Coordinates of C-alpha atoms and ligand atoms in Angstrom, one line a residue:
M242 CA -71.6 3.4 -91.6
M243 CA -68.6 3.6 -89.3
L244 CA -69.1 3.6 -85.6
A245 CA -67.2 6.3 -83.6
P246 CA -64.3 4.7 -81.6
A247 CA -65.1 4.4 -77.9
S248 CA -62.6 7.2 -77.1
L249 CA -64.8 9.7 -78.9
A250 CA -67.9 8.7 -77.1
Q251 CA -69.6 11.5 -75.2
P252 CA -68.7 11.5 -71.5
A253 CA -71.5 10.9 -69.0
R254 CA -73.5 14.0 -68.1
G255 CA -71.5 15.7 -65.5
L256 CA -72.2 18.6 -63.2
A257 CA -70.9 21.2 -65.7
A258 CA -73.4 19.9 -68.3
L259 CA -76.2 20.4 -65.8
A260 CA -75.0 23.9 -64.9
R261 CA -74.3 25.3 -68.3
P262 CA -77.9 25.7 -69.5
R263 CA -78.5 28.0 -66.5
G264 CA -75.5 30.1 -67.3
I265 CA -73.5 28.6 -64.5
L266 CA -69.9 27.5 -65.0
F267 CA -68.9 24.5 -62.9
G268 CA -65.2 23.7 -62.3
A269 CA -62.8 21.8 -60.1
A270 CA -59.2 21.9 -59.0
I271 CA -57.0 19.4 -60.8
N272 CA -53.8 17.9 -59.5
T273 CA -51.6 16.7 -62.4
G274 CA -49.8 14.4 -60.0
R275 CA -52.9 12.2 -60.0
L276 CA -53.6 12.1 -63.8
A277 CA -51.9 8.8 -64.3
D278 CA -54.8 7.3 -62.4
A279 CA -57.4 6.6 -65.2
A280 CA -60.4 6.9 -62.9
Y281 CA -59.2 10.3 -61.7
A282 CA -58.6 11.5 -65.2
R283 CA -62.0 10.3 -66.2
Q284 CA -63.7 12.3 -63.4
M285 CA -61.7 15.4 -64.3
A286 CA -62.8 15.1 -68.0
T287 CA -66.4 14.4 -67.1
E288 CA -67.6 16.7 -64.4
P289 CA -66.0 20.2 -64.8
Q290 CA -66.0 22.7 -67.6
L291 CA -63.4 24.8 -65.9
L292 CA -60.1 23.6 -64.3
V293 CA -57.9 25.3 -61.8
P294 CA -54.4 24.0 -60.9
E295 CA -54.3 22.8 -57.3
W296 CA -50.5 23.6 -57.1
E297 CA -49.1 24.0 -60.6
G298 CA -49.8 27.7 -60.8
K299 CA -48.1 28.7 -57.5
W300 CA -44.7 30.2 -57.3
A301 CA -43.0 27.1 -55.8
A302 CA -44.1 25.2 -58.9
L303 CA -43.5 27.9 -61.5
Q304 CA -40.2 29.5 -60.4
P305 CA -38.4 26.9 -58.2
E306 CA -35.2 29.0 -58.6
E307 CA -34.9 32.7 -59.3
G308 CA -35.2 33.2 -63.1
R309 CA -35.7 29.5 -63.8
F310 CA -39.3 28.9 -64.8
D311 CA -40.8 25.4 -65.0
F312 CA -44.0 25.4 -67.0
A313 CA -44.2 21.7 -67.4
P314 CA -46.8 21.0 -64.6
L315 CA -49.0 24.0 -65.5
G316 CA -48.6 23.1 -69.2
A317 CA -49.9 19.6 -68.4
V318 CA -53.1 21.2 -67.0
L319 CA -53.5 23.4 -70.1
E320 CA -53.0 20.3 -72.4
F321 CA -55.5 18.2 -70.4
A322 CA -58.0 21.1 -70.6
A323 CA -57.5 21.6 -74.4
R324 CA -58.0 17.9 -75.0
N325 CA -61.3 18.0 -73.1
A326 CA -62.5 21.4 -74.4
Q327 CA -62.3 22.9 -70.9
Q328 CA -61.3 26.3 -69.7
V329 CA -58.6 27.0 -67.1
R330 CA -58.4 29.7 -64.4
G331 CA -55.1 30.7 -62.8
H332 CA -54.2 30.3 -59.1
A333 CA -52.3 32.2 -57.7
L334 CA -50.0 35.1 -58.6
I335 CA -49.3 36.2 -55.0
W336 CA -49.8 33.9 -52.0
H337 CA -47.8 33.8 -48.7
Q338 CA -47.7 30.0 -49.0
A339 CA -46.2 27.7 -51.6
M340 CA -43.3 30.2 -52.0
P341 CA -40.0 28.7 -53.1
D342 CA -37.3 28.9 -50.4
W343 CA -35.4 31.6 -52.3
L344 CA -38.3 34.0 -52.6
A345 CA -38.8 35.4 -49.1
P346 CA -35.1 36.3 -48.6
A347 CA -35.0 37.8 -52.1
L348 CA -38.0 40.0 -51.3
A349 CA -36.4 41.1 -48.1
A350 CA -33.6 42.8 -50.1
G351 CA -35.9 45.8 -50.5
P352 CA -38.9 47.2 -52.4
A353 CA -37.1 47.8 -55.8
R354 CA -35.9 44.2 -55.8
A355 CA -39.3 42.9 -54.7
R356 CA -41.1 44.9 -57.4
A357 CA -38.7 43.6 -60.1
L358 CA -39.3 40.0 -59.0
L359 CA -43.0 40.4 -59.1
A360 CA -42.9 42.1 -62.5
A361 CA -40.6 39.4 -63.9
H362 CA -42.8 36.6 -62.6
L363 CA -45.9 38.2 -64.2
D364 CA -44.1 38.8 -67.5
A365 CA -43.1 35.1 -67.7
V366 CA -46.3 33.5 -66.4
L367 CA -48.9 35.7 -68.1
S368 CA -47.2 35.5 -71.5
R369 CA -46.8 31.7 -71.2
T370 CA -50.4 31.2 -70.2
A371 CA -52.1 33.6 -72.6
P372 CA -54.5 33.2 -74.2
A373 CA -55.6 30.0 -72.5
I374 CA -56.0 31.4 -69.0
R375 CA -58.6 34.2 -68.9
D376 CA -59.0 34.6 -65.1
W377 CA -56.3 34.8 -62.4
D378 CA -56.4 34.8 -58.7
V379 CA -54.0 37.8 -58.5
V380 CA -53.7 37.9 -54.7
N381 CA -54.7 35.1 -52.5
E382 CA -55.5 35.5 -48.7
A383 CA -54.1 38.9 -48.1
V384 CA -56.6 39.8 -45.4
A385 CA -55.7 38.8 -41.9
N386 CA -57.9 36.6 -39.6
A387 CA -59.5 37.9 -36.4
G388 CA -58.5 35.0 -34.2
G389 CA -61.3 32.4 -34.2
P390 CA -60.5 29.0 -35.6
F391 CA -57.4 30.3 -37.3
T392 CA -54.6 31.7 -35.1
E393 CA -51.9 32.3 -37.7
N394 CA -51.1 35.7 -39.1
T395 CA -52.6 38.5 -37.2
P396 CA -52.8 41.8 -39.0
A397 CA -49.6 43.7 -39.7
V398 CA -50.8 46.8 -41.4
G399 CA -54.5 47.7 -41.3
D400 CA -56.4 44.5 -42.1
L401 CA -53.6 42.9 -44.1
R402 CA -51.8 39.8 -43.0
D403 CA -48.2 39.8 -42.2
T404 CA -46.4 38.3 -45.2
P405 CA -43.0 38.6 -47.0
W406 CA -44.9 40.6 -49.7
L407 CA -46.3 43.1 -47.2
R408 CA -42.9 43.4 -45.5
A409 CA -41.2 44.1 -48.8
L410 CA -43.6 46.4 -50.5
G411 CA -45.9 47.7 -47.8
P412 CA -49.7 47.5 -48.0
G413 CA -49.7 48.8 -51.6
Y414 CA -48.5 45.4 -52.8
V415 CA -52.0 44.3 -53.4
D416 CA -52.8 47.2 -55.7
L417 CA -49.5 46.9 -57.4
A418 CA -50.1 43.2 -58.2
F419 CA -53.4 44.0 -59.9
Q420 CA -52.0 47.0 -61.7
L421 CA -49.0 45.0 -63.1
A422 CA -51.3 42.2 -64.2
R423 CA -53.7 44.5 -66.0
E424 CA -50.8 46.3 -67.7
R425 CA -49.6 43.0 -69.0
D426 CA -52.9 41.7 -70.3
R427 CA -55.9 44.0 -70.4
T428 CA -58.3 41.2 -71.3
L429 CA -57.8 39.2 -68.1
R430 CA -60.4 39.0 -65.3
L431 CA -58.5 39.8 -62.2
T432 CA -59.7 38.2 -59.0
Y433 CA -59.0 38.7 -55.3
N434 CA -59.4 35.4 -53.5
D435 CA -59.9 34.7 -49.8
Y436 CA -61.5 32.3 -47.2
G437 CA -63.5 32.4 -44.0
V438 CA -66.3 34.7 -45.1
E439 CA -69.3 32.3 -45.2
G440 CA -70.1 31.5 -41.6
D441 CA -72.5 33.0 -39.1
T442 CA -69.9 33.7 -36.6
P443 CA -68.1 36.8 -35.2
F444 CA -64.9 35.5 -36.9
A445 CA -66.6 35.4 -40.3
E446 CA -68.4 38.7 -39.8
E447 CA -65.1 40.4 -39.0
K448 CA -63.4 38.8 -42.0
R449 CA -66.3 39.9 -44.3
Q450 CA -65.8 43.5 -43.0
R451 CA -62.1 43.3 -43.6
V452 CA -62.5 42.0 -47.1
L453 CA -65.1 44.6 -47.9
R454 CA -62.9 47.4 -46.6
L455 CA -60.1 46.2 -48.9
L456 CA -62.4 45.8 -52.0
R457 CA -64.1 49.2 -51.4
R458 CA -60.8 50.9 -51.1
M459 CA -59.5 49.2 -54.2
V460 CA -62.5 50.1 -56.3
A461 CA -62.5 53.7 -55.1
A462 CA -58.8 54.0 -56.0
R463 CA -59.6 52.4 -59.5
V464 CA -57.4 49.4 -58.9
P465 CA -58.2 47.0 -61.6
V466 CA -60.0 44.3 -59.6
D467 CA -62.9 42.5 -61.4
A468 CA -64.0 39.7 -59.1
L469 CA -64.0 38.3 -55.6
G470 CA -63.2 34.6 -55.3
I471 CA -64.7 33.1 -52.2
Q472 CA -62.8 29.9 -51.4
A473 CA -65.8 28.3 -49.6
H474 CA -63.7 25.8 -47.6
L475 CA -66.8 25.1 -45.5
I476 CA -66.6 24.0 -41.9
M477 CA -69.6 22.1 -40.5
D478 CA -68.9 23.0 -36.9
E479 CA -69.3 26.7 -37.9
P480 CA -72.9 27.8 -38.0
F481 CA -74.3 29.0 -41.3
R482 CA -77.2 31.3 -42.0
P483 CA -77.9 32.6 -45.5
E484 CA -78.7 36.2 -44.6
P485 CA -75.3 37.6 -43.4
F486 CA -73.6 35.8 -46.3
A487 CA -76.2 37.1 -48.8
A488 CA -75.8 40.7 -47.4
F489 CA -72.0 40.4 -47.9
L490 CA -72.5 39.2 -51.5
R491 CA -74.8 42.1 -52.3
E492 CA -72.3 44.5 -51.0
V493 CA -69.6 43.0 -53.2
R494 CA -71.8 43.0 -56.2
G495 CA -72.8 46.6 -55.4
L496 CA -69.1 47.4 -56.0
G497 CA -69.5 46.1 -59.5
L498 CA -67.5 42.9 -58.8
A499 CA -68.3 39.4 -60.0
I500 CA -68.4 36.6 -57.4
L501 CA -67.0 33.2 -57.8
L502 CA -66.9 30.2 -55.4
T503 CA -63.4 29.0 -56.1
E504 CA -62.5 26.1 -53.8
L505 CA -65.6 24.6 -52.4
D506 CA -65.3 21.6 -50.1
L507 CA -66.5 20.8 -46.6
R508 CA -64.9 19.8 -43.3
E509 CA -67.3 17.6 -41.5
A510 CA -68.1 18.0 -37.8
A511 CA -65.6 16.5 -35.2
V512 CA -68.4 14.0 -34.3
V513 CA -70.3 12.6 -37.3
P514 CA -73.4 10.4 -37.3
P515 CA -72.4 6.7 -37.6
D516 CA -74.8 6.2 -40.5
L517 CA -73.2 7.2 -43.8
A518 CA -76.5 8.3 -45.4
A519 CA -77.2 10.7 -42.5
R520 CA -73.7 12.0 -42.7
D521 CA -73.9 12.7 -46.4
A522 CA -77.3 14.4 -46.0
L523 CA -75.7 16.9 -43.6
V524 CA -72.9 17.7 -46.1
A525 CA -75.4 18.0 -48.9
A526 CA -77.7 20.3 -46.9
R527 CA -74.9 22.7 -46.0
V528 CA -73.5 22.8 -49.5
E529 CA -77.0 23.4 -50.9
A530 CA -77.6 26.3 -48.5
V531 CA -74.2 28.0 -49.2
V532 CA -74.1 27.5 -53.0
G533 CA -77.8 28.3 -53.3
T534 CA -77.3 31.6 -51.5
A535 CA -74.3 32.5 -53.7
L536 CA -76.2 31.6 -56.9
A537 CA -79.2 33.6 -55.8
E538 CA -76.9 36.6 -55.3
G539 CA -75.5 36.4 -58.8
C540 CA -72.5 34.1 -58.5
R541 CA -72.1 32.2 -61.8
T542 CA -68.9 30.3 -61.3
V543 CA -68.5 27.4 -58.8
L544 CA -65.4 25.3 -58.4
T545 CA -64.9 22.4 -56.0
W546 CA -61.3 21.9 -54.7
G547 CA -61.0 18.4 -56.3
L548 CA -63.8 16.0 -57.0
S549 CA -63.4 12.9 -54.9
D550 CA -62.8 12.5 -51.2
R551 CA -59.8 10.4 -51.8
D552 CA -57.8 13.0 -53.7
S553 CA -58.7 15.9 -51.4
W554 CA -56.3 17.9 -49.3
L555 CA -58.9 17.2 -46.6
A556 CA -57.6 13.7 -46.7
T557 CA -53.9 14.4 -46.8
D558 CA -53.2 17.7 -45.1
K559 CA -52.9 17.2 -41.4
D560 CA -54.2 20.7 -40.6
V561 CA -57.5 20.0 -42.1
A562 CA -57.8 16.2 -42.1
R563 CA -60.1 14.4 -39.7
K564 CA -58.5 13.8 -36.3
D565 CA -60.3 10.4 -35.9
G566 CA -58.4 8.7 -38.8
G567 CA -61.4 8.8 -41.1
I568 CA -61.7 11.0 -44.2
H569 CA -64.0 14.0 -44.7
R570 CA -66.9 13.3 -47.2
G571 CA -66.9 16.9 -48.3
L572 CA -66.6 16.6 -52.1
P573 CA -69.1 15.5 -54.8
L574 CA -67.6 12.0 -55.3
D575 CA -66.8 9.5 -52.6
A576 CA -63.4 7.8 -52.3
E577 CA -64.4 5.3 -55.0
G578 CA -65.5 8.0 -57.4
R579 CA -69.2 7.4 -56.9
R580 CA -71.6 10.4 -56.9
K581 CA -73.0 11.1 -53.5
P582 CA -75.6 13.4 -52.0
M583 CA -73.3 16.5 -52.3
W584 CA -73.2 15.8 -56.1
Q585 CA -77.0 15.7 -56.1
A586 CA -77.2 18.9 -54.1
L587 CA -75.0 20.7 -56.6
A588 CA -77.1 19.3 -59.4
R589 CA -80.2 20.6 -57.7
V590 CA -78.9 24.1 -57.1
F591 CA -77.5 24.4 -60.6
E592 CA -80.9 23.4 -62.0
T593 CA -83.0 25.7 -59.8
G594 CA -80.8 28.1 -57.9
A595 CA -79.9 30.8 -60.4
T596 CA -82.5 33.6 -60.0
A597 CA -80.5 36.8 -60.2
P598 CA -79.2 38.2 -63.4
P599 CA -75.9 36.6 -64.4
R600 CA -72.5 38.3 -64.3
Ligands
XIL1619 C1 -53.8 23.6 -50.9 C2 -53.6 22.3 -51.6 O1 -54.9 21.7 -51.8 C3 -52.7 21.4 -50.9 O2 -52.5 20.2 -51.6 C4 -51.4 22.1 -50.6 O3 -50.6 21.3 -49.8 C5 -51.7 23.4 -49.9 O4 -52.5 24.2 -50.7 N1 -56.4 27.8 -50.0 C6 -55.9 27.9 -51.3 C7 -55.3 26.7 -51.9 O5 -56.0 29.0 -51.9 O6 -54.2 27.0 -52.8 C8 -54.9 25.7 -50.9 O7 -54.5 24.5 -51.6 C9 -56.0 25.4 -49.9 C10 -56.4 26.6 -49.2

């Protein structure tokens, strides 16, 4: 009898394997720039069943010059996923960041030009990524913040953030993007994705109301939106209480929309306990409370934004990194790739947290 070569051995039981029997899909953001690191690649092959490109699906990556598409990085995500029998979701067809330099001036040439650019981008991207990608973040972060911890981008029209897309096409750009995506592929799940809706703060409550107003209007107007993606970039210094978040999720589900947690990670408090175990316990408890609430309200897809603290934007992006020179411990694996209490917390909620009927 021949033994299977080591490369065909089953991976260790990851979070996705624990989640799957409960009807929960666990995923993570992948950064193809890190795949040459064998430990990183192993983590990405082991824990998630679903991958989302951290940057490879954004305009700056896909269309660096007008009409010149570069599918190599996104293609690398699709190949990695195919090799590991994983699914891929898309992120993001419209976002006011990660725009190539040429795009904003081109959009400013007028609505006809802006619409043609959007249509051409969707033509190229959706045809290249079908049938692998079944779910896209069609519009990311269109709703403006109400001050609070984020000061950028006050509303321009209604609740919508001031962006080159809004300036070019008016507030109808959100509906237009969903309609054009649906026209190109009727089988896609089309998701509206945003952040800042989890906390028990006036800021989060206002953001929830703004997102709800947008979704209610879209559903009433029969705009083809299927799901709300909640980024869940959690902030420990913001209080959390399940009830306001749960009430929001019930409203969203009442509109007939699915709910996904799309970018889960956690920014620790400005001042953290000196003891690592105590620190990690705080992270785990908050994650368990938020994800547990979402699962209890019918969310069935949870993605973390990366897997290990070392590879996180929370370590490298100065707007969100720790100010004290340390690194946030807000992902399931520590900087050495070891599972930590946040991993155990996710494992626990995946095994026990799903009580509402799936969608
Ligand atoms: C972030 C990436 O993680 C960073 O590496 C990049 O520099 C900026 O974008 N919300 C989103 C994601 O929808 O696309 C962002 O990703 C994080 C915030």
